[in-house]
XYZ file of C-alpha atoms in Angstrom:
668
model
C -42.229 145.218 106.799
C -43.154 144.456 103.258
C -41.357 146.491 100.884
C -43.216 148.205 98.204
C -42.996 147.401 94.212
C -41.402 150.665 93.958
C -39.005 150.370 96.448
C -37.667 147.007 94.534
C -37.848 148.140 91.465
C -35.419 151.300 92.059
C -33.044 148.992 94.351
C -33.231 146.209 91.740
C -32.286 149.293 88.865
C -29.021 150.447 91.199
C -27.866 147.183 92.208
C -28.187 146.525 88.110
C -26.246 149.737 87.209
C -23.106 148.550 90.278
C -22.835 145.988 88.712
C -22.960 146.973 84.804
C -19.869 149.444 85.763
C -17.962 146.769 87.921
C -18.104 144.668 84.575
C -17.361 147.316 82.215
C -14.078 148.403 84.034
C -13.347 144.629 83.924
C -14.027 143.996 80.520
C -11.693 147.248 79.272
C -9.211 145.432 81.385
C -8.871 142.262 79.637
C -9.435 144.227 76.310
C -13.050 142.364 75.577
C -16.890 143.770 74.319
C -18.008 145.065 77.311
C -21.699 143.551 75.271
C -20.011 140.248 76.169
C -19.290 140.569 79.744
C -23.129 142.296 80.606
C -24.605 139.180 78.727
C -22.611 136.516 80.746
C -23.236 138.310 83.862
C -26.751 138.894 83.381
C -27.036 134.926 82.694
C -25.298 134.124 86.106
C -27.602 136.710 87.627
C -30.419 134.918 86.376
C -29.294 132.177 88.455
C -30.023 133.129 91.598
C -33.314 133.631 91.309
C -33.841 130.611 93.923
C -31.818 132.314 96.250
C -32.559 135.169 98.897
C -30.664 137.899 96.827
C -32.599 136.929 93.765
C -35.950 138.944 95.230
C -33.626 142.089 94.578
C -33.438 141.568 90.939
C -37.090 142.231 89.813
C -36.650 143.919 86.902
C -37.313 142.144 83.816
C -36.297 142.073 80.090
C -39.883 142.458 77.908
C -40.172 144.250 74.131
C -41.961 147.323 75.981
C -39.151 148.024 78.509
C -36.555 147.934 75.258
C -38.661 149.584 72.300
C -39.935 152.715 74.833
C -37.367 153.333 77.027
C -33.850 152.154 76.184
C -34.046 151.757 72.676
C -34.603 155.595 71.731
C -31.958 156.327 73.732
C -29.861 154.452 72.252
C -30.717 155.101 68.321
C -30.677 159.168 69.397
C -27.270 158.607 71.508
C -25.571 156.891 68.211
C -27.584 159.104 65.327
C -26.349 162.234 67.161
C -22.368 161.346 67.289
C -22.317 160.254 63.312
C -20.985 162.930 60.843
C -23.300 163.393 57.818
C -20.428 164.982 55.932
C -19.171 161.149 56.076
C -22.656 159.585 56.089
C -23.348 161.144 52.878
C -20.477 160.036 50.906
C -21.522 155.970 52.106
C -25.058 156.462 51.674
C -25.297 153.882 48.398
C -23.474 151.454 50.323
C -25.043 152.034 53.664
C -28.669 152.184 52.813
C -28.118 149.005 50.234
C -26.999 146.791 53.170
C -29.846 147.895 55.143
C -32.603 147.669 52.716
C -31.602 145.225 49.204
C -29.028 143.459 51.826
C -31.376 142.944 54.537
C -33.755 140.985 51.767
C -30.898 139.192 50.587
C -30.056 138.038 53.940
C -33.653 136.870 54.784
C -34.078 135.250 51.514
C -30.475 133.301 51.594
C -31.601 132.131 55.204
C -35.277 131.626 55.186
C -34.184 129.303 51.658
C -31.366 127.733 53.477
C -32.985 126.685 56.631
C -35.978 125.354 55.166
C -33.763 122.760 52.491
C -31.026 122.122 55.083
C -32.277 122.726 58.488
C -36.106 121.257 57.356
C -37.845 124.182 58.840
C -41.198 125.518 57.548
C -41.425 128.064 55.477
C -42.818 130.878 57.945
C -40.436 129.484 60.702
C -37.573 129.880 58.305
C -38.460 133.006 57.484
C -39.519 134.892 60.384
C -36.429 133.529 62.188
C -34.346 135.504 59.385
C -36.155 138.479 59.460
C -35.998 138.552 63.600
C -32.167 137.520 63.694
C -31.280 140.068 60.722
C -30.438 143.482 62.481
C -27.107 144.007 63.975
C -25.900 145.184 66.983
C -23.195 147.822 66.264
C -22.071 148.470 70.027
C -19.630 146.058 70.738
C -17.963 146.783 67.240
C -17.734 150.408 67.665
C -15.653 150.160 70.866
C -12.854 147.811 69.463
C -12.789 149.940 66.548
C -12.038 152.800 68.682
C -9.687 151.277 70.665
C -7.498 150.165 67.675
C -8.354 153.293 65.572
C -9.278 152.052 62.073
C -10.792 154.214 59.791
C -13.788 156.715 60.394
C -14.913 155.546 56.898
C -15.300 151.728 58.246
C -16.569 153.050 61.613
C -19.183 154.534 59.955
C -20.083 152.248 57.366
C -20.633 149.833 60.354
C -22.665 151.751 62.499
C -24.585 153.543 59.896
C -25.575 150.161 58.115
C -26.487 148.996 61.839
C -28.678 152.070 62.808
C -30.962 151.935 59.103
C -30.931 148.436 59.394
C -32.814 148.435 62.540
C -35.550 150.585 61.260
C -36.076 148.371 57.927
C -35.782 145.620 60.128
C -38.156 145.823 62.252
C -40.684 147.036 59.319
C -39.912 143.735 57.203
C -40.823 141.771 60.224
C -44.081 142.975 61.169
C -44.969 142.805 57.602
C -44.276 138.856 57.896
C -45.885 138.328 61.113
C -48.868 139.926 60.090
C -49.107 137.708 56.947
C -48.204 134.669 58.820
C -50.705 135.585 61.731
C -53.359 136.248 59.089
C -52.341 133.151 57.337
C -52.385 135.644 53.677
C -49.808 134.039 52.281
C -51.356 134.455 48.721
C -48.719 135.866 46.425
C -50.994 137.710 44.508
C -50.208 141.462 42.709
C -52.529 142.894 45.223
C -50.795 141.097 47.718
C -47.212 142.945 46.618
C -48.722 146.009 46.026
C -50.284 146.086 49.801
C -47.143 145.352 51.438
C -45.125 147.614 49.086
C -47.609 150.907 50.365
C -47.043 149.512 53.640
C -43.351 149.503 53.727
C -43.266 152.747 51.816
C -45.744 154.207 54.155
C -43.747 153.354 57.837
C -40.349 154.335 55.543
C -41.073 157.857 54.144
C -43.586 158.639 56.797
C -41.141 157.620 59.607
C -38.594 160.287 57.548
C -41.306 162.894 57.648
C -41.921 162.632 61.141
C -38.659 162.495 62.222
C -37.438 165.358 60.080
C -40.465 167.773 61.418
C -40.016 167.021 65.016
C -35.822 167.353 64.931
C -36.311 171.017 62.537
C -39.019 172.066 65.486
C -36.732 171.172 68.581
C -33.377 172.812 66.887
C -35.717 175.484 66.587
C -36.388 175.518 70.296
C -33.089 175.313 71.376
C -32.221 178.820 69.945
C -34.627 180.232 72.637
C -32.593 179.048 75.246
C -28.478 179.215 76.034
C -29.375 177.389 79.815
C -28.256 173.847 79.166
C -30.477 171.956 81.677
C -33.159 173.349 79.804
C -31.435 171.910 76.269
C -30.407 168.700 77.337
C -34.030 168.651 78.581
C -35.246 169.305 74.971
C -33.317 166.720 73.658
C -34.470 164.358 75.805
C -38.111 165.218 74.828
C -37.207 164.887 71.029
C -35.784 161.324 71.146
C -38.557 159.980 73.323
C -41.622 161.610 71.823
C -40.509 161.152 68.201
C -40.319 157.661 68.682
C -43.817 157.257 70.730
C -45.503 160.105 67.773
C -44.242 157.749 65.001
C -45.364 154.261 66.735
C -48.164 155.896 68.616
C -50.013 158.339 66.452
C -48.920 158.136 62.945
C -48.287 154.313 63.008
C -44.718 154.023 61.238
C -41.197 153.198 61.940
C -40.124 155.016 65.118
C -36.689 153.792 65.020
C -35.991 155.525 61.473
C -37.486 158.943 63.127
C -35.561 158.731 65.678
C -32.637 158.145 64.059
C -33.291 161.148 61.426
C -34.133 163.190 64.496
C -30.733 162.833 65.924
C -28.873 162.651 62.914
C -30.360 166.433 62.586
C -30.196 167.669 65.862
C -26.328 166.335 66.412
C -25.111 167.637 63.084
C -26.660 171.291 63.198
C -26.428 171.413 66.982
C -22.825 173.192 66.923
C -24.292 176.495 65.488
C -27.235 176.167 68.072
C -25.420 175.642 71.254
C -21.913 177.017 73.071
C -18.921 175.155 72.088
C -18.948 174.036 76.261
C -22.657 173.166 76.112
C -22.342 170.990 72.964
C -19.703 169.135 74.802
C -21.760 168.708 77.682
C -24.450 167.497 75.243
C -22.417 164.895 74.237
C -21.170 163.222 77.204
C -24.696 163.336 78.569
C -25.858 161.661 75.909
C -23.037 158.965 75.838
C -23.545 158.001 79.693
C -27.497 157.453 78.826
C -26.222 155.145 76.051
C -24.019 153.457 78.209
C -26.737 153.244 81.032
C -29.314 151.933 78.125
C -26.947 149.665 76.434
C -26.057 148.162 80.266
C -29.425 147.648 81.305
C -30.610 145.824 78.026
C -27.732 143.193 78.025
C -27.953 142.710 82.285
C -31.588 142.255 81.307
C -31.034 139.954 78.229
C -28.632 137.591 79.622
C -30.881 137.178 83.127
C -33.656 136.551 80.116
C -31.366 133.732 78.156
C -30.372 132.324 81.570
C -33.914 131.054 82.344
C -34.471 129.412 78.715
C -33.996 125.887 78.333
C -31.410 125.336 75.186
C -30.194 121.784 75.529
C -33.063 120.371 74.034
C -32.894 122.704 70.712
C -28.712 122.382 70.660
C -28.095 120.994 67.626
C -30.868 123.151 65.646
C -28.895 126.539 67.892
C -25.552 125.075 66.456
C -26.336 124.618 63.087
C -28.666 128.062 62.246
C -25.955 129.813 64.145
C -23.066 128.407 62.142
C -25.427 129.502 59.325
C -26.364 133.268 60.066
C -22.175 133.844 60.823
C -20.350 132.133 57.899
C -23.233 132.023 55.273
C -25.866 134.301 55.439
C -23.874 137.018 56.272
C -21.109 136.918 54.612
C -22.897 136.161 51.049
C -25.682 138.898 51.388
C -22.664 141.217 52.253
C -20.411 140.278 49.249
C -23.087 140.425 47.096
C -24.156 143.759 47.882
C -20.918 145.553 48.239
C -19.835 143.940 44.944
C -22.358 145.742 43.588
C -22.304 149.145 44.716
C -18.531 148.966 43.919
C -19.123 148.709 40.446
C -20.460 151.958 40.361
C -17.613 153.161 42.421
C -14.112 154.565 41.144
C -11.423 152.535 42.397
C -10.465 154.559 45.289
C -14.208 154.823 46.901
C -14.462 151.293 46.359
C -14.874 149.161 49.944
C -11.697 146.625 50.169
C -12.000 143.500 50.493
C -10.526 143.880 53.672
C -12.974 145.708 55.114
C -15.948 143.782 53.365
C -14.319 141.123 55.959
C -14.657 143.506 59.115
C -18.169 144.556 58.365
C -18.992 140.546 58.074
C -17.092 139.242 60.959
C -18.879 142.629 62.845
C -22.221 141.537 62.609
C -22.887 140.737 66.206
C -26.966 140.201 67.019
C -28.128 141.749 69.837
C -31.069 143.209 72.022
C -33.471 144.564 68.883
C -33.451 140.579 67.954
C -34.474 139.421 71.494
C -36.914 142.143 71.562
C -38.551 141.094 68.177
C -39.178 137.660 68.825
C -40.817 138.562 72.259
C -43.079 140.445 69.995
C -44.428 136.607 68.580
C -47.686 135.868 69.269
C -47.661 132.315 71.940
C -50.505 131.089 70.263
C -47.750 130.154 67.192
C -47.145 126.680 67.399
C -43.295 127.402 66.965
C -43.173 130.540 69.069
C -41.127 128.750 71.986
C -38.557 127.416 69.489
C -38.211 130.763 67.624
C -37.171 132.018 71.014
C -34.645 129.829 71.907
C -33.127 129.375 68.312
C -32.616 133.179 68.662
C -31.534 133.939 71.914
C -28.960 130.910 71.474
C -27.724 132.243 67.803
C -27.214 135.812 69.889
C -25.047 134.077 72.670
C -23.032 132.363 69.516
C -22.360 135.598 67.796
C -21.257 137.166 70.967
C -19.015 133.993 72.079
C -17.464 133.655 68.459
C -17.751 137.237 66.460
C -17.037 139.200 69.770
C -14.275 137.482 71.379
C -12.211 137.019 67.866
C -13.288 140.856 66.590
C -10.160 142.927 67.821
C -7.806 140.094 66.945
C -8.920 139.899 63.854
C -8.944 143.702 63.526
C -5.509 143.804 64.682
C -4.376 141.540 62.559
C -5.869 143.424 59.472
C -4.588 146.512 61.029
C -1.001 145.415 61.170
C -0.837 143.883 57.653
C -2.470 147.519 55.866
C -0.064 149.956 57.720
C 2.170 151.457 54.793
C 4.505 153.850 54.661
C 1.444 156.732 55.538
C 1.196 155.436 59.059
C 4.819 155.181 59.645
C 5.367 159.035 58.227
C 2.102 160.094 60.510
C 4.137 158.353 63.675
C 7.610 159.761 62.781
C 6.453 163.313 62.065
C 4.350 163.324 65.265
C 7.133 161.829 67.335
C 9.531 164.605 66.123
C 6.790 167.495 66.867
C 6.428 166.433 70.126
C 9.871 165.962 70.844
C 10.798 169.305 69.689
C 7.823 170.870 71.832
C 9.023 168.785 74.896
C 12.648 170.131 74.541
C 11.144 173.734 74.179
C 8.947 173.059 77.365
C 12.022 171.805 79.215
C 14.031 174.626 78.391
C 11.044 177.043 80.086
C 11.233 175.102 83.138
C 15.027 175.671 83.492
C 14.961 178.819 82.587
C 12.666 179.259 85.607
C 14.717 177.110 87.802
C 12.697 174.764 88.105
C 14.482 172.030 86.697
C 18.492 171.678 88.332
C 21.225 171.896 85.054
C 22.325 168.925 85.046
C 18.563 167.272 85.303
C 17.775 169.631 81.908
C 21.144 168.587 80.066
C 20.234 164.831 80.614
C 16.399 165.538 79.881
C 17.579 167.857 76.281
C 20.141 164.753 75.179
C 17.310 162.188 75.549
C 15.069 164.067 73.875
C 17.293 165.540 70.853
C 19.025 162.200 70.297
C 15.552 160.772 69.766
C 14.600 163.576 67.563
C 17.759 163.038 65.568
C 17.195 159.221 65.064
C 13.183 159.752 64.059
C 14.210 162.236 61.294
C 16.698 160.280 59.782
C 14.293 157.302 59.659
C 12.040 159.645 58.065
C 14.533 160.430 55.714
C 15.312 156.992 54.589
C 11.638 156.642 53.838
C 11.628 159.249 51.593
C 13.973 157.327 49.049
C 11.518 154.527 49.188
C 8.225 156.119 48.348
C 6.066 154.904 45.636
C 3.722 156.850 43.845
C 0.663 155.494 45.811
C 2.438 155.803 48.639
C 3.471 159.457 48.415
C -0.150 160.562 47.302
C -1.416 159.219 50.390
C 1.192 161.099 52.512
C -0.060 164.455 50.453
C -3.808 163.641 51.817
C -2.489 163.324 55.300
C -0.690 166.385 54.589
C -3.675 168.332 53.778
C -5.932 167.199 55.895
C -3.668 168.503 58.609
C -3.379 171.648 57.639
C -7.123 171.626 56.971
C -7.176 171.182 60.849
C -4.756 173.995 61.281
C -7.293 176.161 59.508
C -10.121 175.024 61.509
C -8.571 175.720 64.458
C -8.085 179.216 63.469
C -11.441 179.817 62.649
C -12.632 178.843 65.751
C -9.825 181.070 67.442
C -11.147 184.074 65.648
C -14.623 183.082 66.330
C -13.880 182.793 70.233
C -12.358 186.271 69.954
C -15.783 187.822 68.066
C -13.863 188.643 64.590
C -16.224 186.425 62.462
C -19.809 185.469 63.394
C -21.382 182.325 63.940
C -22.792 182.003 60.776
C -19.333 182.883 58.813
C -18.201 180.213 61.240
C -20.597 177.885 59.894
C -19.786 178.625 56.378
C -16.129 178.246 56.958
C -16.419 175.127 58.297
C -18.783 173.466 55.750
C -15.683 174.581 52.866
C -13.233 172.892 55.155
C -15.183 169.367 55.504
C -16.469 169.754 51.991
C -12.434 169.331 51.465
C -12.036 166.496 54.062
C -14.782 165.095 52.115
C -12.905 165.200 48.749
C -9.675 163.953 50.636
C -11.613 160.855 51.261
C -12.543 160.077 48.002
C -9.033 160.324 46.717
C -9.355 164.048 45.268
C -6.436 166.653 45.926
C -7.192 169.648 46.192
C -5.329 170.711 42.708
C -7.538 168.197 41.044
C -10.817 170.592 41.873
C -10.222 173.849 43.605
C -9.430 176.908 41.476
C -8.813 180.232 42.993
C -11.786 182.395 42.615
C -14.837 182.275 44.829
C -17.701 184.755 45.751
C -17.120 188.600 45.152
C -19.136 190.743 47.474
C -22.149 192.856 45.968
C -21.953 196.184 45.161
C -23.678 198.821 46.078
C -24.797 201.284 43.870
C -25.026 204.853 44.162
C -28.235 206.702 45.812
C -30.209 208.066 42.572
C -32.855 210.981 42.878
C -35.975 208.206 42.693
C -34.537 206.096 45.481
C -35.227 209.491 48.054
C -38.502 209.660 47.328
C -41.212 208.165 49.700
C -42.397 205.386 47.748
C -38.746 203.774 46.785
C -37.033 205.233 49.647
C -37.570 202.808 52.669
C -37.120 200.076 50.444
C -33.980 201.295 48.970
C -32.578 202.127 52.442
C -33.540 198.209 53.826
C -32.034 196.840 50.439
C -28.949 198.729 50.896
C -28.532 197.726 54.851
C -28.427 194.396 53.532
C -26.013 194.536 50.856
C -23.591 196.420 53.252
C -24.061 193.716 55.946
C -23.017 191.205 52.907
C -20.087 193.568 52.150
C -18.546 192.955 56.336
C -19.435 189.261 55.956
C -17.383 189.311 52.987
C -14.809 191.272 53.978
C -14.908 188.781 57.659
C -14.395 186.096 55.179
C -10.922 187.164 53.300
C -9.714 188.289 56.642
C -10.401 184.947 58.124
C -9.071 183.102 55.122
C -5.598 184.727 55.047
C -5.209 184.615 58.620
C -5.724 180.788 58.585
C -3.812 180.468 55.338
C -0.610 182.640 57.029
C -1.051 180.170 60.168
C -0.767 177.158 58.035
C 2.217 178.717 55.845
C 4.068 179.432 59.395
C 3.135 175.682 60.176
C 4.471 173.935 57.145
C 7.513 176.146 57.039
C 8.769 175.822 60.207
C 8.394 171.821 59.738
C 10.390 172.260 56.149
C 12.921 174.206 57.700
C 13.726 171.572 60.259
C 17.813 171.388 60.749
C 17.126 167.930 61.676
C 14.813 166.981 58.867
C 17.307 166.362 56.226
C 14.670 165.641 53.812
C 12.631 167.496 51.170
C 9.103 166.808 50.444
C 7.916 168.439 47.292
C 4.547 168.123 48.712
C 5.014 170.814 51.329
C 6.276 172.801 48.731
C 2.993 172.519 46.692
C 1.077 173.039 49.610
C 2.560 176.002 50.444
C 2.602 177.547 47.170
C -0.933 176.908 47.065
C -1.679 178.655 50.520
C 0.544 181.818 49.378
C -1.878 182.115 46.319
C -4.552 181.764 48.316
C -3.761 184.443 50.982
C -3.171 186.522 47.918
C -6.162 186.414 46.666
C -8.002 187.100 49.946
C -6.134 189.943 50.594
C -6.360 191.219 47.036
C -10.459 191.082 47.034
C -10.117 193.015 50.899
C -8.401 195.267 49.698
C -10.320 196.003 46.785
C -13.205 196.163 49.561
C -11.613 198.554 51.096
C -10.734 200.782 47.971
C -14.961 200.675 47.262
C -16.331 201.399 50.260
C -13.418 203.212 52.403
C -15.926 204.593 55.153
C -18.480 201.633 55.641
C -14.895 199.067 56.111
C -13.297 201.603 58.424
C -15.893 201.873 60.562
C -16.057 197.579 60.775
C -12.356 197.195 61.293
C -12.366 200.017 63.877
C -14.627 198.257 65.920
C -12.655 194.561 65.613
C -9.434 196.735 66.459
C -11.333 198.499 69.356
C -12.595 194.627 70.673
C -9.019 193.276 70.515
C -7.700 196.490 72.152
C -10.113 195.912 75.357
C -9.894 191.668 75.337
C -5.830 192.261 75.131
C -5.924 195.048 77.551
C -8.115 192.850 80.310
C -5.934 189.871 80.051
C -2.674 192.300 80.404
C -4.606 193.579 83.373
C -5.309 189.977 84.776
C -1.438 189.612 84.070
C -0.181 192.454 86.200
C -2.596 192.018 88.894
C -1.212 188.035 89.260
C 2.168 188.832 89.755
C 1.658 191.742 92.054
C 0.062 188.949 93.783
C 2.741 186.425 93.900
């Protein structure tokens, strides 16, 4: 019985998905980028086309499949996971690399290929524009495994995402010019191309902003998780289709904008559990799209004949890897570093990782297939681009983790050692407490408890001793790094306390967002090498005053507006009280944690920065309590009622917990 095409396509998809899972697990085991394994597996599968098994692999790589199905998913998934607060601080570098750096790379490679390899001008520049976009998927996986800075990871991924959009615009312009043979470099020509570029980029930003904002509002009206996920899926693909098909602007930039909006503002529109599920589902969709792209790309590459052009492939690939990419990145970041203070400059080490992480991927393969076959060098372009993609994976991807590990080990300083030792001490102490609880409940025999207690106590003392020795070796710069690390640690304690208060319904969702924004602003300043003492002053907003009611305010004409205005002011006062309470409670939690670290018997070293941080939080807590007390004094009836509601809510929750515990004990 002859099988229907639908059956064969479905079976082909499922077979490829199963193969992708096996390859992913295998590449994780040998610690190599999954993209490389998927690409090589696809090439092997292409050799099966002449065998009976080949009839089940009917899916083929095509620009339409990539651009309209897989690419929006990948762009949206990556964009929704990027944090705007980190992206904002690196925006000059990201935009410069994705625009000026892109044009610079195309110029460098176009001129070099023309004079060194002997390609005609049109072929040189078209190849350079096609091979310009980078693929971050393999690089980001390695970055996560070896825990390099979030700043570097954001820079690589942000450059690649924006670069994808701008490179497609530049490629479309170049292709249109070459196909129409309109290479007349007059002022009018440049004006037309500038207008075309402006419309593509800023039109896409507008489409993405409107779509992202509209779908974000739609999320407000539902708490049903399947509908929320469906809305996000609709947003990713409808934004791309509307931008490309209706407004004829960059679908990649539009989807990127929509993803950034939804990913960064979704926390205030979804429950915490729903937001976690949202990111997990999109991680799965990203894996699915990434796996299909590289398997199908490998199957496409396997059908091409590279042997007649092996010299051209080798020369162009080496020029891309060792000349074009390094020169464009170094020149670009050298210029941006001129306008940055010393602490914010991109180091040469990080620039080297950015250069070596410039893998070429599926977008380049899709763009080269859009080149009309009527061009005399269309077949040569396909072979050159796919060959360059292969070599960047074989050279860069296989050595990327080794290079990064060496850089990471070379850069490890006192702050890394201190971080690990402090973690070890805290873990050992917690384990000793839990072992004691298990022993008291007779879940551990006394000999086993004694042996384990002795082991962890010894390890804790030796770690504390090494930590004390480090103090005497610290330079001023290393002390500052440790102080920044401690400040980041206490900010995370604050954030955790705010989330606890929100879960207990003691602060509103709006107040949680305000407090979170305050934390992330401080984190941004730490990343810019600005300590809290160097920026913040105790003070802040005060609650609005409610004047006493006058005779004219009791009239019919002014009474209703006044009542509305008074209720609004009362709400603002209650929000400020919640704010002060949250700041005071989180500050006390920080002080308690730092005093515990500072007074550990085994930790026989004095960290002056801990005293400074404690003093700062003591002042903040006192300031918050003073303002809260001033509100209670000025508006006793209003705040008494509000605090009674908080106390009743707490007693209700705590009473239910106690009932559950008593019930469980009775059943036991």
